[in-house]
Tab-separated table of N, CA and C in Angstrom:
chain	number	residue	atom	x	y	z
A	224	MET	N	15.674	176.978	49.952
A	224	MET	CA	16.213	175.401	50.575
A	224	MET	C	15.185	174.410	49.840
A	225	SER	N	16.067	173.382	48.960
A	225	SER	CA	14.657	172.022	48.666
A	225	SER	C	14.400	171.400	50.221
A	226	MET	N	13.426	170.506	50.250
A	226	MET	CA	12.985	169.665	50.655
A	226	MET	C	13.911	168.909	50.869
A	227	SER	N	14.404	168.200	49.903
A	227	SER	CA	15.149	167.279	50.420
A	227	SER	C	16.718	167.470	51.283
A	228	LEU	N	17.135	169.110	51.021
A	228	LEU	CA	17.662	169.402	51.862
A	228	LEU	C	17.608	169.683	53.042
A	229	ARG	N	16.231	170.364	53.455
A	229	ARG	CA	16.186	170.347	54.588
A	229	ARG	C	15.656	169.143	55.513
A	230	ALA	N	15.222	167.915	54.795
A	230	ALA	CA	15.350	166.911	55.590
A	230	ALA	C	16.194	166.188	55.990
A	231	ALA	N	17.656	166.488	55.482
A	231	ALA	CA	19.046	165.922	55.294
A	231	ALA	C	19.260	166.317	56.792
A	232	GLY	N	18.941	167.744	56.397
A	232	GLY	CA	19.886	168.997	57.611
A	232	GLY	C	18.608	168.169	59.305
A	233	ALA	N	17.334	168.429	58.745
A	233	ALA	CA	16.780	167.801	60.330
A	233	ALA	C	17.476	166.593	60.756
A	234	LEU	N	17.459	165.796	59.740
A	234	LEU	CA	17.747	164.371	60.012
A	234	LEU	C	19.510	164.058	60.873
A	235	LEU	N	20.295	165.162	60.467
A	235	LEU	CA	21.715	165.265	60.462
A	235	LEU	C	21.747	165.824	61.981
A	236	LEU	N	20.840	166.518	62.466
A	236	LEU	CA	20.756	167.581	63.406
A	236	LEU	C	19.743	166.645	64.811
A	237	ALA	N	19.571	165.741	64.042
A	237	ALA	CA	18.415	164.532	65.029
A	237	ALA	C	20.027	163.635	65.383
A	238	GLY	N	20.299	163.118	64.645
A	238	GLY	CA	21.373	162.330	64.845
A	238	GLY	C	22.396	162.872	66.032
A	239	LEU	N	22.920	163.677	65.465
A	239	LEU	CA	23.827	164.732	66.229
A	239	LEU	C	23.526	165.399	68.156
A	240	LEU	N	22.189	165.331	67.839
A	240	LEU	CA	21.774	165.438	69.464
A	240	LEU	C	21.075	164.054	70.081
A	241	CYS	N	21.395	163.290	69.582
A	241	CYS	CA	21.628	162.152	69.815
A	241	CYS	C	22.279	160.886	70.330
A	242	GLY	N	23.229	161.716	69.112
A	242	GLY	CA	24.875	160.485	69.947
A	242	GLY	C	25.292	161.527	70.608
A	243	CYS	N	25.322	162.830	71.378
A	243	CYS	CA	26.158	163.946	72.600
A	243	CYS	C	25.821	163.116	73.818
A	244	GLY	N	25.208	162.268	74.212
A	244	GLY	CA	25.200	161.518	75.467
A	244	GLY	C	25.509	160.273	75.051
A	245	ALA	N	26.262	159.742	75.958
A	245	ALA	CA	26.674	158.519	75.751
A	245	ALA	C	25.720	157.107	76.208
A	246	SER	N	25.131	156.232	75.582
A	246	SER	CA	24.050	155.361	75.899
A	246	SER	C	24.659	154.346	77.286
A	247	ALA	N	23.605	153.835	77.385
A	247	ALA	CA	23.891	152.874	79.103
A	247	ALA	C	24.685	151.699	78.174
A	248	ALA	N	24.237	151.122	77.005
A	248	ALA	CA	25.227	149.828	76.685
A	248	ALA	C	26.678	149.979	76.332
A	249	ARG	N	26.931	151.812	75.954
A	249	ARG	CA	28.478	152.192	75.910
A	249	ARG	C	29.074	152.162	77.168
A	250	GLU	N	28.430	152.656	78.118
A	250	GLU	CA	28.900	153.335	79.263
A	250	GLU	C	28.957	151.584	80.179
A	251	ASP	N	28.038	150.518	80.197
A	251	ASP	CA	28.237	149.667	80.769
A	251	ASP	C	29.452	148.691	80.410
A	252	GLY	N	29.567	149.170	78.616
A	252	GLY	CA	30.897	147.915	78.326
A	252	GLY	C	32.107	148.723	78.741
A	253	ALA	N	31.840	150.025	78.575
A	253	ALA	CA	33.693	150.359	79.348
A	253	ALA	C	33.638	150.205	81.073
A	254	SER	N	32.681	150.236	81.285
A	254	SER	CA	32.706	149.723	83.165
A	254	SER	C	32.845	148.484	82.807
A	255	ASP	N	32.474	147.402	82.199
A	255	ASP	CA	32.652	146.080	82.187
A	255	ASP	C	33.714	145.350	82.326
A	256	ALA	N	34.506	146.518	81.291
A	256	ALA	CA	36.111	146.110	80.841
A	256	ALA	C	37.029	146.347	81.608
A	257	GLY	N	36.831	147.654	82.541
A	257	GLY	CA	37.380	148.461	83.596
A	257	GLY	C	37.469	147.509	84.854
A	258	SER	N	36.059	146.731	84.633
A	258	SER	CA	36.063	145.725	86.209
A	258	SER	C	36.453	144.353	85.807
A	259	ARG	N	36.863	144.395	84.679
A	259	ARG	CA	37.026	142.452	84.608
A	259	ARG	C	38.757	142.700	84.490
A	260	PHE	N	39.094	144.113	83.594
A	260	PHE	CA	40.532	144.303	83.666
A	260	PHE	C	41.122	143.719	85.300
A	261	ALA	N	40.516	145.577	86.247
A	261	ALA	CA	40.776	145.620	87.484
A	261	ALA	C	40.932	143.656	88.099
A	262	ALA	N	39.529	142.855	88.190
A	262	ALA	CA	39.525	141.486	88.541
A	262	ALA	C	40.675	140.504	88.300
A	263	ALA	N	41.103	140.798	87.147
A	263	ALA	CA	42.325	139.734	86.457
A	263	ALA	C	43.305	140.426	87.129
A	264	LEU	N	43.780	141.601	87.357
A	264	LEU	CA	44.373	142.221	88.255
A	264	LEU	C	44.515	141.010	90.008
A	265	ALA	N	43.783	141.298	90.341
A	265	ALA	CA	44.224	141.029	91.682
A	265	ALA	C	43.659	139.512	91.782
A	266	ALA	N	42.862	139.071	90.764
A	266	ALA	CA	43.585	137.603	90.731
A	266	ALA	C	44.855	137.186	90.456
A	267	GLY	N	45.548	138.183	90.484
A	267	GLY	CA	47.072	137.950	89.321
A	267	GLY	C	47.300	137.002	88.324
A	268	ASP	N	46.002	137.331	87.455
A	268	ASP	CA	46.261	136.403	86.023
A	268	ASP	C	46.201	137.883	85.169
A	269	TYR	N	47.891	137.973	84.712
A	269	TYR	CA	48.004	139.244	84.082
A	269	TYR	C	48.182	138.610	83.296
A	270	ARG	N	48.101	137.819	82.512
A	270	ARG	CA	48.186	137.326	80.986
A	270	ARG	C	46.564	137.985	80.242
A	271	THR	N	45.631	137.618	81.179
A	271	THR	CA	44.085	138.239	80.835
A	271	THR	C	44.302	139.525	81.250
A	272	GLY	N	44.924	140.256	81.766
A	272	GLY	CA	45.371	142.074	82.309
A	272	GLY	C	46.126	142.034	81.043
A	273	CYS	N	46.548	141.609	80.157
A	273	CYS	CA	47.172	141.796	78.910
A	273	CYS	C	46.180	142.066	77.627
A	274	GLU	N	45.441	141.310	77.799
A	274	GLU	CA	44.385	140.234	76.419
A	274	GLU	C	43.462	141.932	76.695
A	275	LEU	N	43.321	142.228	77.797
A	275	LEU	CA	42.157	143.920	78.053
A	275	LEU	C	42.922	144.898	77.768
A	276	LEU	N	44.381	145.145	77.841
A	276	LEU	CA	44.881	146.699	77.417
A	276	LEU	C	44.984	146.869	75.906
A	277	ALA	N	45.106	147.814	75.272
A	277	ALA	CA	45.134	148.302	74.146
A	277	ALA	C	46.103	148.293	73.464
A	278	PRO	N	46.446	148.086	72.182
A	278	PRO	CA	47.366	147.665	71.564
A	278	PRO	C	48.381	148.345	71.984
A	279	GLU	N	48.716	149.625	71.862
A	279	GLU	CA	49.409	150.842	71.716
A	279	GLU	C	49.961	150.550	73.849
A	280	THR	N	49.107	150.880	74.732
A	280	THR	CA	49.342	150.381	75.736
A	280	THR	C	50.353	148.922	76.221
A	281	ARG	N	49.823	147.761	75.626
A	281	ARG	CA	50.602	146.563	75.567
A	281	ARG	C	51.893	146.908	75.469
A	282	ASP	N	51.900	147.068	73.955
A	282	ASP	CA	53.150	147.651	73.331
A	282	ASP	C	54.103	148.766	74.195
A	283	GLU	N	53.718	149.312	74.788
A	283	GLU	CA	54.500	150.641	75.980
A	283	GLU	C	54.846	149.704	77.071
A	284	VAL	N	54.097	148.679	77.652
A	284	VAL	CA	54.307	148.016	78.362
A	284	VAL	C	55.827	147.177	78.136
A	285	GLU	N	55.406	146.231	77.336
A	285	GLU	CA	56.532	145.683	77.060
A	285	GLU	C	57.695	145.715	76.684
A	286	GLU	N	58.121	147.116	76.011
A	286	GLU	CA	58.920	148.136	75.628
A	286	GLU	C	59.800	148.814	76.764
A	287	ASP	N	58.999	148.859	77.630
A	287	ASP	CA	59.392	149.777	79.201
A	287	ASP	C	60.441	148.517	79.734
A	288	ALA	N	59.721	147.437	79.345
A	288	ALA	CA	59.798	146.170	80.260
A	288	ALA	C	61.069	145.331	79.697
A	289	LYS	N	61.369	145.689	78.078
A	289	LYS	CA	61.948	144.476	77.723
A	289	LYS	C	61.672	143.093	77.243
A	290	GLY	N	59.930	143.059	77.532
A	290	GLY	CA	60.048	141.699	78.006
A	290	GLY	C	58.782	141.582	77.912
A	291	PRO	N	57.888	140.160	78.084
A	291	PRO	CA	56.504	139.846	77.676
A	291	PRO	C	55.460	140.945	78.862
A	292	CYS	N	54.396	140.692	78.496
A	292	CYS	CA	53.603	141.605	79.316
A	292	CYS	C	53.302	141.172	80.487
A	293	ALA	N	52.681	139.834	80.119
A	293	ALA	CA	51.975	139.552	81.923
A	293	ALA	C	53.328	139.715	83.021
A	294	PRO	N	54.663	140.026	83.086
A	294	PRO	CA	55.259	139.861	84.460
A	294	PRO	C	55.776	141.061	84.327
A	295	ALA	N	55.501	142.084	82.998
A	295	ALA	CA	55.821	143.126	83.376
A	295	ALA	C	54.680	143.619	84.434
A	296	LEU	N	53.318	143.659	83.455
A	296	LEU	CA	52.580	143.685	84.119
A	296	LEU	C	52.278	143.790	85.839
A	297	ARG	N	52.669	142.551	86.410
A	297	ARG	CA	52.899	142.236	87.396
A	297	ARG	C	53.375	143.065	88.297
A	298	ASP	N	55.305	143.785	87.682
A	298	ASP	CA	55.997	144.336	88.102
A	298	ASP	C	55.330	145.660	88.228
A	299	LEU	N	54.221	146.402	87.693
A	299	LEU	CA	53.995	148.016	87.650
A	299	LEU	C	53.245	147.634	89.323
A	300	ASP	N	52.925	146.847	89.894
A	300	ASP	CA	52.232	146.872	91.193
A	300	ASP	C	50.980	148.243	91.027
A	301	LEU	N	50.229	148.005	90.249
A	301	LEU	CA	49.146	148.990	90.051
A	301	LEU	C	48.433	148.796	91.119
A	302	PRO	N	47.926	149.780	91.710
A	302	PRO	CA	46.593	150.046	92.675
A	302	PRO	C	45.492	148.924	92.651
A	303	ARG	N	45.160	148.114	93.637
A	303	ARG	CA	43.822	147.542	93.774
A	303	ARG	C	43.229	148.412	93.579
A	304	ALA	N	41.851	148.227	92.443
A	304	ALA	CA	40.859	148.522	92.149
A	304	ALA	C	39.714	148.194	92.611
A	305	GLY	N	38.854	148.997	93.388
A	305	GLY	CA	37.829	148.006	94.023
A	305	GLY	C	36.405	148.496	93.161
A	306	ALA	N	35.384	148.228	93.665
A	306	ALA	CA	34.334	148.655	92.856
A	306	ALA	C	34.312	150.085	92.160
A	307	ALA	N	33.687	149.958	90.925
A	307	ALA	CA	33.196	151.231	89.786
A	307	ALA	C	32.021	151.836	90.602
A	308	ARG	N	32.812	153.637	90.592
A	308	ARG	CA	32.223	154.291	91.302
A	308	ARG	C	31.300	155.652	90.625
A	309	GLY	N	31.838	155.041	89.056
A	309	GLY	CA	31.519	156.117	88.147
A	309	GLY	C	32.029	156.211	86.681
A	310	VAL	N	30.805	156.004	85.403
A	310	VAL	CA	31.978	156.308	84.456
A	310	VAL	C	31.821	157.490	83.271
A	311	GLU	N	32.339	157.833	82.900
A	311	GLU	CA	31.640	158.711	81.653
A	311	GLU	C	32.478	158.482	80.230
A	312	VAL	N	31.899	158.591	79.595
A	312	VAL	CA	32.276	157.997	78.144
A	312	VAL	C	31.725	159.384	77.197
A	313	TYR	N	33.147	159.401	76.561
A	313	TYR	CA	33.308	160.651	75.698
A	313	TYR	C	33.755	159.822	74.653
A	314	GLY	N	32.197	159.913	72.913
A	314	GLY	CA	32.685	159.516	71.994
A	314	GLY	C	32.917	157.613	71.883
A	315	ARG	N	34.187	157.536	71.484
A	315	ARG	CA	34.973	156.337	71.775
A	315	ARG	C	35.829	156.106	73.250
A	316	GLU	N	36.093	157.352	73.792
A	316	GLU	CA	36.943	157.590	75.221
A	316	GLU	C	36.327	157.479	76.121
A	317	ALA	N	36.914	157.006	77.345
A	317	ALA	CA	35.841	156.685	78.827
A	317	ALA	C	37.149	157.012	79.777
A	318	LEU	N	36.017	157.141	80.817
A	318	LEU	CA	37.324	157.446	82.146
A	318	LEU	C	36.042	156.631	83.051
A	319	LEU	N	36.934	156.058	83.872
A	319	LEU	CA	36.297	155.284	84.694
A	319	LEU	C	37.034	155.174	86.048
A	320	ARG	N	35.900	155.205	87.336
A	320	ARG	CA	36.914	156.134	88.327
A	320	ARG	C	36.191	155.152	89.526
A	321	MET	N	36.785	154.075	90.026
A	321	MET	CA	36.738	152.883	90.828
A	321	MET	C	37.310	153.493	92.616
A	322	ALA	N	36.920	152.601	93.326
A	322	ALA	CA	36.993	152.665	94.833
A	322	ALA	C	38.618	153.102	95.019
A	323	GLY	N	39.734	152.011	94.286
A	323	GLY	CA	41.382	152.594	94.327
A	323	GLY	C	42.348	152.507	93.170
A	324	ASP	N	41.262	153.320	92.023
A	324	ASP	CA	42.292	154.030	91.007
A	324	ASP	C	41.292	154.120	90.367
A	325	THR	N	41.736	154.355	88.842
A	325	THR	CA	40.832	155.211	87.868
A	325	THR	C	41.834	154.810	86.341
A	326	LEU	N	40.695	153.943	85.755
A	326	LEU	CA	40.744	154.215	84.345
A	326	LEU	C	40.705	154.650	83.115
A	327	PHE	N	41.339	154.723	82.337
A	327	PHE	CA	41.149	155.252	80.970
A	327	PHE	C	41.068	153.983	80.167
A	328	LEU	N	39.514	153.934	78.997
A	328	LEU	CA	39.680	153.143	78.328
A	328	LEU	C	38.903	153.644	76.509
A	329	SER	N	39.812	152.800	75.515
A	329	SER	CA	39.194	153.201	74.469
A	329	SER	C	38.085	152.132	73.627
A	330	GLN	N	37.190	152.368	72.612
A	330	GLN	CA	36.704	151.578	72.409
A	330	GLN	C	37.121	151.251	70.780
A	331	PHE	N	37.418	149.506	70.895
A	331	PHE	CA	37.627	149.436	69.693
A	331	PHE	C	36.960	148.357	68.893
A	332	ASP	N	36.978	147.916	67.645
A	332	ASP	CA	36.244	147.137	67.290
A	332	ASP	C	35.691	145.613	68.036
A	333	SER	N	37.139	145.406	68.549
A	333	SER	CA	36.229	144.154	69.599
A	333	SER	C	35.956	144.510	70.666
A	334	GLY	N	35.847	145.488	71.167
A	334	GLY	CA	35.525	146.075	72.391
A	334	GLY	C	36.231	147.179	73.239
A	335	TRP	N	36.098	147.646	74.369
A	335	TRP	CA	36.360	148.110	75.101
A	335	TRP	C	37.900	147.820	75.517
A	336	LEU	N	39.082	148.776	75.662
A	336	LEU	CA	40.001	148.242	75.919
A	336	LEU	C	40.936	149.278	77.139
A	337	VAL	N	41.974	148.868	78.126
A	337	VAL	CA	42.726	150.076	78.833
A	337	VAL	C	43.286	150.730	78.353
A	338	THR	N	43.581	151.976	78.088
A	338	THR	CA	44.536	152.816	77.696
A	338	THR	C	45.526	152.787	78.653
A	339	ALA	N	45.208	153.199	80.085
A	339	ALA	CA	45.733	153.632	81.005
A	339	ALA	C	45.144	153.278	82.239
A	340	ALA	N	46.036	153.330	83.407
A	340	ALA	CA	45.773	152.832	84.778
A	340	ALA	C	46.718	153.190	85.604
A	341	GLY	N	46.044	152.923	87.146
A	341	GLY	CA	46.990	153.725	88.315
A	341	GLY	C	46.994	154.892	87.860
A	342	CYS	N	45.974	155.495	87.051
A	342	CYS	CA	45.621	156.994	87.327
A	342	CYS	C	45.543	157.859	88.571
A	343	ALA	N	46.205	159.073	88.767
A	343	ALA	CA	45.782	160.096	90.166
A	343	ALA	C	45.897	160.938	89.746
A	344	PRO	N	44.433	162.027	89.616
A	344	PRO	CA	44.288	163.182	89.262
A	344	PRO	C	45.413	164.176	89.663
A	345	GLN	N	45.609	165.144	89.461
A	345	GLN	CA	46.394	166.028	89.671
A	345	GLN	C	45.619	167.738	90.256
A	346	ALA	N	46.763	168.724	90.262
A	346	ALA	CA	45.712	169.926	90.593
A	346	ALA	C	44.995	170.345	89.530
A	347	GLU	N	43.844	171.011	89.542
A	347	GLU	CA	43.015	171.168	89.139
A	347	GLU	C	43.184	171.756	87.584
A	348	ASP	N	42.672	171.645	86.348
A	348	ASP	CA	43.173	171.611	85.094
A	348	ASP	C	44.535	171.083	84.936
A	349	GLU	N	44.553	170.370	85.304
A	349	GLU	CA	46.026	169.575	85.223
A	349	GLU	C	45.715	168.174	85.038
A	350	PRO	N	46.577	167.470	83.909
A	350	PRO	CA	45.800	166.129	83.464
A	350	PRO	C	46.024	165.151	84.234
A	351	TYR	N	45.833	163.713	84.422
A	351	TYR	CA	46.080	162.658	85.508
A	351	TYR	C	47.047	162.127	84.573
A	352	ARG	N	48.080	161.951	86.016
A	352	ARG	CA	49.146	160.921	86.246
A	352	ARG	C	49.025	159.620	86.491
A	353	CYS	N	49.387	158.666	85.261
A	353	CYS	CA	48.801	157.138	85.121
A	353	CYS	C	50.382	156.441	85.080
A	354	SER	N	50.388	155.420	86.334
A	354	SER	CA	51.574	154.120	85.892
A	354	SER	C	51.581	153.545	84.993
A	355	LEU	N	50.490	153.414	84.108
A	355	LEU	CA	50.767	152.309	82.799
A	355	LEU	C	49.483	153.231	81.736
A	356	LYS	N	50.566	153.691	80.848
A	356	LYS	CA	49.716	154.408	79.469
A	356	LYS	C	50.487	153.274	78.290
A	357	GLY	N	49.530	153.840	77.095
A	357	GLY	CA	50.355	153.811	75.926
A	357	GLY	C	51.106	155.377	75.309
A	358	GLY	N	51.531	154.617	74.655
A	358	GLY	CA	52.150	156.313	73.686
A	358	GLY	C	51.484	157.079	73.201
């Protein structure tokens, strides 16, 4: 094996090893976006809540309600989310556990956006059941 191939392999391996865990900045970004979403809903600011939804999720909300996002989001009557209790980031996806709710988020070029909310765990090895989710 040539020296440059070995060096490239070592760099690739180092990059993979370093990229396995989520950085604190990515965890903070996901947690902050989820907390802003929860705060907007708690304040009755559904327009801002809609701005913090992923495009597919927002489209799904509007399609289900056959109307604009803000009143549809209000009508979903999602649980009040309290303080963040923990965040897990896997690549460009995150799970944010809050005192009263669990949110799922995805990282877009514009930042972290909520893909699902009003989520409750089901039996072990079963997916979460969410009141709000994208297609």
